[in-house]
Short mmCIF file of C-alpha atoms in Angstrom, two decimals:
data_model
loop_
_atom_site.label_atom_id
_atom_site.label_comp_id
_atom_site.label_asym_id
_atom_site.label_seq_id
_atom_site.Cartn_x
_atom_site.Cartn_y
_atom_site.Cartn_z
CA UNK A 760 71.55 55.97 44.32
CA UNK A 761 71.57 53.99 47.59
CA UNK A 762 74.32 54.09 49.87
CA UNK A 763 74.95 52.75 53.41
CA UNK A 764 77.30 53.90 55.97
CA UNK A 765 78.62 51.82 59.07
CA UNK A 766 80.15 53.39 61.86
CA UNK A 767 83.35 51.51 62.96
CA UNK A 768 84.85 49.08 60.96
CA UNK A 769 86.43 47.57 64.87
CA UNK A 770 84.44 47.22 67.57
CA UNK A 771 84.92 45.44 71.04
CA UNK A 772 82.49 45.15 73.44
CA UNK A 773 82.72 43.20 76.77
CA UNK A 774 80.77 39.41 76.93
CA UNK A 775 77.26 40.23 78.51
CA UNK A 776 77.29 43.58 77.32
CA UNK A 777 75.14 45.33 75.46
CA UNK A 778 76.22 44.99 71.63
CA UNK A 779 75.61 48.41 68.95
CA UNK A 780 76.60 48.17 65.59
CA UNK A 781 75.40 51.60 63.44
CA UNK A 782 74.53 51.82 59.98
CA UNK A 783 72.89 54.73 58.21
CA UNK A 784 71.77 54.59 54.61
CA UNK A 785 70.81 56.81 51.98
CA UNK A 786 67.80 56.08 49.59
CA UNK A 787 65.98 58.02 47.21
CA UNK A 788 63.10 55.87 47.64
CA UNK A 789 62.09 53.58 50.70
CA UNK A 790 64.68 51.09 50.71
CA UNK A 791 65.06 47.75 52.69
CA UNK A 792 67.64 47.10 55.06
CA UNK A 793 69.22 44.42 56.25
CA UNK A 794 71.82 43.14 58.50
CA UNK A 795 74.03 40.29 57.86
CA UNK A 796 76.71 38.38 59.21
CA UNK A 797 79.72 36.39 58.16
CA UNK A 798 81.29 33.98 60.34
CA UNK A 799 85.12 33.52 59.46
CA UNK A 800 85.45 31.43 56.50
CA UNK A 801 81.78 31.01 55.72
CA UNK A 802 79.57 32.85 53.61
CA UNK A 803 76.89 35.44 54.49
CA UNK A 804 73.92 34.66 56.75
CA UNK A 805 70.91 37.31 57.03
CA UNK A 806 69.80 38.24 60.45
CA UNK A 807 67.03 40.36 59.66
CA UNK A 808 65.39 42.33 57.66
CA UNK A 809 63.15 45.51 57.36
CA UNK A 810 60.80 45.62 54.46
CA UNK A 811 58.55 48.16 55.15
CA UNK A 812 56.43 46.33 57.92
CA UNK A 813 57.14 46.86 61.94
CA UNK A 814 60.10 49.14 62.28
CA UNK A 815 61.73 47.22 64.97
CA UNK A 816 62.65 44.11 63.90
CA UNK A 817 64.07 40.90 65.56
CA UNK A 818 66.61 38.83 63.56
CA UNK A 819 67.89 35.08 64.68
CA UNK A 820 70.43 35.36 67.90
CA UNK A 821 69.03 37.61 70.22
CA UNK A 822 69.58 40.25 67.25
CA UNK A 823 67.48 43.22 66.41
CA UNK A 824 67.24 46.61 64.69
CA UNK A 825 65.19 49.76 64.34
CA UNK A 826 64.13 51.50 61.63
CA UNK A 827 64.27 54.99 62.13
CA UNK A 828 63.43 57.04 59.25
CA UNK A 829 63.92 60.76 60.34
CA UNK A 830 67.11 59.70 61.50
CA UNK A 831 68.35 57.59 58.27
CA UNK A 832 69.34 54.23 60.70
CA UNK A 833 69.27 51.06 60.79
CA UNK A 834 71.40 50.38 64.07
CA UNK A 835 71.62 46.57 65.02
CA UNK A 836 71.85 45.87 68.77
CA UNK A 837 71.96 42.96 71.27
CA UNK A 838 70.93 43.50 75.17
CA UNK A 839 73.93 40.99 76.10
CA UNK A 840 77.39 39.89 73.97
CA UNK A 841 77.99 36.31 73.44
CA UNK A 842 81.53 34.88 73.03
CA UNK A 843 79.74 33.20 69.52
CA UNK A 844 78.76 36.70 67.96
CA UNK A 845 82.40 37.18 67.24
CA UNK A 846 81.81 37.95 63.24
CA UNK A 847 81.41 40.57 61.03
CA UNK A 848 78.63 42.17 60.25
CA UNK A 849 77.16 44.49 57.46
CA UNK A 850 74.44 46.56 56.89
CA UNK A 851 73.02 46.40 53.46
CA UNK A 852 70.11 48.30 51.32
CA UNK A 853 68.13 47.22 48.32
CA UNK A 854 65.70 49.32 46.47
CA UNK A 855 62.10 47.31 46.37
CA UNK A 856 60.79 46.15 42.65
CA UNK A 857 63.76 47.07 40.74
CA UNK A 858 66.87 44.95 40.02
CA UNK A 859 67.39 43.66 44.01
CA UNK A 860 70.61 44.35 43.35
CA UNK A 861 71.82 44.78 47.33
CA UNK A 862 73.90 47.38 48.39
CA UNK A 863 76.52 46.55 51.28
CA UNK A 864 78.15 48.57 53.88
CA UNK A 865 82.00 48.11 54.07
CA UNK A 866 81.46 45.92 57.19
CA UNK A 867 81.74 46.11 61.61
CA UNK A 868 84.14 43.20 62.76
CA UNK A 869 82.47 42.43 66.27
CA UNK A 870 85.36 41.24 68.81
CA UNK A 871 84.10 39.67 71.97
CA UNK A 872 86.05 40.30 74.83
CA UNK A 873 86.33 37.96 78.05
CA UNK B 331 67.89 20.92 51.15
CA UNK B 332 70.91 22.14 49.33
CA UNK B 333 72.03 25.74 48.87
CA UNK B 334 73.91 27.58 46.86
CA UNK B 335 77.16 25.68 46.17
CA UNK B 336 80.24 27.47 44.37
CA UNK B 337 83.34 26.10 42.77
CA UNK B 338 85.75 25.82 43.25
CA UNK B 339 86.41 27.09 47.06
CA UNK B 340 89.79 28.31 46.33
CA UNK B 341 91.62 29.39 43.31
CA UNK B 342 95.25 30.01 42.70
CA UNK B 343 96.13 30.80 39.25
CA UNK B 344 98.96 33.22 37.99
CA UNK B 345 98.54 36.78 36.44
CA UNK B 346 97.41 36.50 32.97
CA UNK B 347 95.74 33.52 33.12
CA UNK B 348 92.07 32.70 32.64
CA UNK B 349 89.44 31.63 35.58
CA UNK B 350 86.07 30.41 35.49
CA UNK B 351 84.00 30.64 38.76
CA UNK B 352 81.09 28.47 38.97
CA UNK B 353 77.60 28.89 41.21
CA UNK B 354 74.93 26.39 41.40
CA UNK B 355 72.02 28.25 42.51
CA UNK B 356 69.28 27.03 45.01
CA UNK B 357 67.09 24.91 42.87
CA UNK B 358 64.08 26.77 41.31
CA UNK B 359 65.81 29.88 42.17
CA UNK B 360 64.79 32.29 38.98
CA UNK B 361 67.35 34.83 40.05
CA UNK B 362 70.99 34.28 40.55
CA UNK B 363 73.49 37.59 41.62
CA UNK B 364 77.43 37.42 41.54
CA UNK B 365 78.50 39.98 44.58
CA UNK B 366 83.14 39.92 45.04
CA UNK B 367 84.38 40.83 48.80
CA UNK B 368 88.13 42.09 48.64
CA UNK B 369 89.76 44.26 51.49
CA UNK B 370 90.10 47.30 49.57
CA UNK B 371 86.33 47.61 47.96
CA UNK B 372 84.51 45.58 51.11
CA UNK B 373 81.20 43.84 49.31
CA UNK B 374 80.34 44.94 45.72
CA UNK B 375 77.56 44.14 43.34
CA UNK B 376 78.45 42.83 40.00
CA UNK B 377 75.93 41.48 37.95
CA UNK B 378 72.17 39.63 38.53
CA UNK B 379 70.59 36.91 35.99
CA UNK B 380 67.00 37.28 35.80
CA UNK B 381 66.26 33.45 34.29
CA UNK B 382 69.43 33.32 31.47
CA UNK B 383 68.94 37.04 30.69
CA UNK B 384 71.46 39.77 32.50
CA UNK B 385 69.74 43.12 31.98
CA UNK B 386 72.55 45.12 33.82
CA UNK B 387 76.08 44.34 33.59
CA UNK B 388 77.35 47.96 34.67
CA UNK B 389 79.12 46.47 37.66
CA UNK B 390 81.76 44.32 36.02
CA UNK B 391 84.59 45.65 37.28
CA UNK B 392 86.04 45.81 33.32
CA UNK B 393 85.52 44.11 30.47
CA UNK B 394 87.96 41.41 31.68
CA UNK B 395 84.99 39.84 33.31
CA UNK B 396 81.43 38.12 31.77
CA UNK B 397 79.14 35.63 33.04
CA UNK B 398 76.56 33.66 31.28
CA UNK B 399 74.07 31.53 32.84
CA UNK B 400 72.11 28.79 31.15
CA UNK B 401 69.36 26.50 31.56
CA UNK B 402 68.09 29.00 34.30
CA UNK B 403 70.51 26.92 36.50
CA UNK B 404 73.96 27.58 36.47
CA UNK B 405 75.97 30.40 35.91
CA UNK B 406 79.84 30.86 34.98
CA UNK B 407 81.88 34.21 35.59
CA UNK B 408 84.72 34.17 33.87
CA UNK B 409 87.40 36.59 34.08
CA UNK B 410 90.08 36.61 31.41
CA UNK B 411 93.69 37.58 31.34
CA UNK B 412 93.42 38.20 35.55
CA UNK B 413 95.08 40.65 37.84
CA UNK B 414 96.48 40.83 40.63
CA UNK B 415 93.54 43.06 41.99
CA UNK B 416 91.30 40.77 41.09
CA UNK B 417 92.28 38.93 44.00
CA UNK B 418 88.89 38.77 46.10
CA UNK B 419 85.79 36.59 47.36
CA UNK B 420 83.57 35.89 45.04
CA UNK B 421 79.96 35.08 46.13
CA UNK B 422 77.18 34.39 44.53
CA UNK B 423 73.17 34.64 45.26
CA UNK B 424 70.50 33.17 44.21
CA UNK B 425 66.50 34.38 45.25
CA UNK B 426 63.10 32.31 44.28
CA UNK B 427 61.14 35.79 43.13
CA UNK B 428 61.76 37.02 39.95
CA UNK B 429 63.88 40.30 40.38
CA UNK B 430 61.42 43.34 41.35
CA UNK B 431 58.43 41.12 42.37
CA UNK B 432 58.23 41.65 45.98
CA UNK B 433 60.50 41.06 48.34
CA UNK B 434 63.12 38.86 47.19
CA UNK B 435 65.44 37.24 50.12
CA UNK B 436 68.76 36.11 48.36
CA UNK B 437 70.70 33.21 50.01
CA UNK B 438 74.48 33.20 49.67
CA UNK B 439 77.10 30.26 48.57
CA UNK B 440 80.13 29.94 50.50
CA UNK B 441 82.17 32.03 48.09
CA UNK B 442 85.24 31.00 46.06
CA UNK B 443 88.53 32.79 47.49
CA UNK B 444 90.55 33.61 43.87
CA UNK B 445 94.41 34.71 44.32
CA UNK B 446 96.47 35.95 41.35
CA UNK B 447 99.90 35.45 41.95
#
């Protein structure tokens, strides 16, 4: 069974600093991962994905994540906070050619502070 | 062009009562996935529609809750005699690739927020 972990369901970071939101999954078989994020009151938008290609992948808004298989993460990070990536965010794993069904962490609310 | 659209946006209906949730997938869209976001559970899987056909319905919460989806279009989850834990976001998905094909991106609706009173 797949499972994903996020570290933090609160975190704060300063604007212009460096944003780290950590997710580590479990898979029996190579997964994909993804990243998404929910603005308040709207529904889920995907930042990025890995499926199996580069491990570092870049996502819309400055977003990206690393693949790092010997260490079971997925860790989404930004080099500088923006006021506007106030959301929250989960990490999420789907097993390739079998139902798609996708697995979701319980969530990282990202506070911005001034 | 349009997305997924679910309706209603908000629900209020009173313990006991019947609700019907409705998605309108992305058009084309072969797959359609019903996912429910409450505080307690965070984001949980509940059922996926591969054309009208749901091979897996393990994740309804109890037998309180079915879906059907016809026409390859629209789908309906209904949830009968409601609780008060069955207070929650419910979102649904829809993907262009049949389920299992390759990668398979799903795009969400806006959700419809049910309370039980």
């Amino acid at each position: 069974a797949q499972s994903v972990t996020q570290l933090g369901s609160h975190v704060s970071v300063s604007e212009g600093a460096l944003v780290l939101l950590r997710c580590n999954y479990s898979s029996s078989v190579p997964p994909y991962l993804f990243w998404y994020v929910q603005y308040p009151n709207q529904g889920l938008q995907l930042l990025l994905k890995y499926t199996s290609a580069a491990t570092l992948v870049k996502g819309i808004n400055g977003f990206e994540a690393e693949f790092k298989k010997s260490e079971t993460s997925f860790h989404l990070t930004k080099p500088s906070a923006h006021m506007s990536d106030a959301a929250e965010y989960f990490c999420a794993v789907s097993v390739p050619g079998r139902d798609d069904k996708i697995i979701f962490g319980k969530g990282t609310r990202l506070h911005i502070l001034p | 062009g349009a997305g997924v659209s679910q309706s209603p946006s908000n629900k209020v209906t009173e313990k006991g009562k019947d609700v019907e949730l409705r998605c309108d997938p992305i058009s084309g869209h072969t797959a359609l996935y019903w996912y429910r976001q409450s505080l307690g559970q965070g984001l949980e899987f509940l059922i996926y529609f591969q054309g009208n056909s749901a091979p897996d319905k393990s994740g309804l919460p109890s037998d309180r809750f079915s879906a059907e989806r016809t026409g390859g279009s629209v789908s309906t989850l209904t949830i009968q005699r409601t609780q008060q834990e069955d207070s929650a976001v419910y979102l649904c998905a829809s993907s262009l690739a049949p389920v299992g094909s390759s990668y398979n991106e799903q795009f969400f609706g806006p959700g419809t927020r049910l309370t039980v009173l």
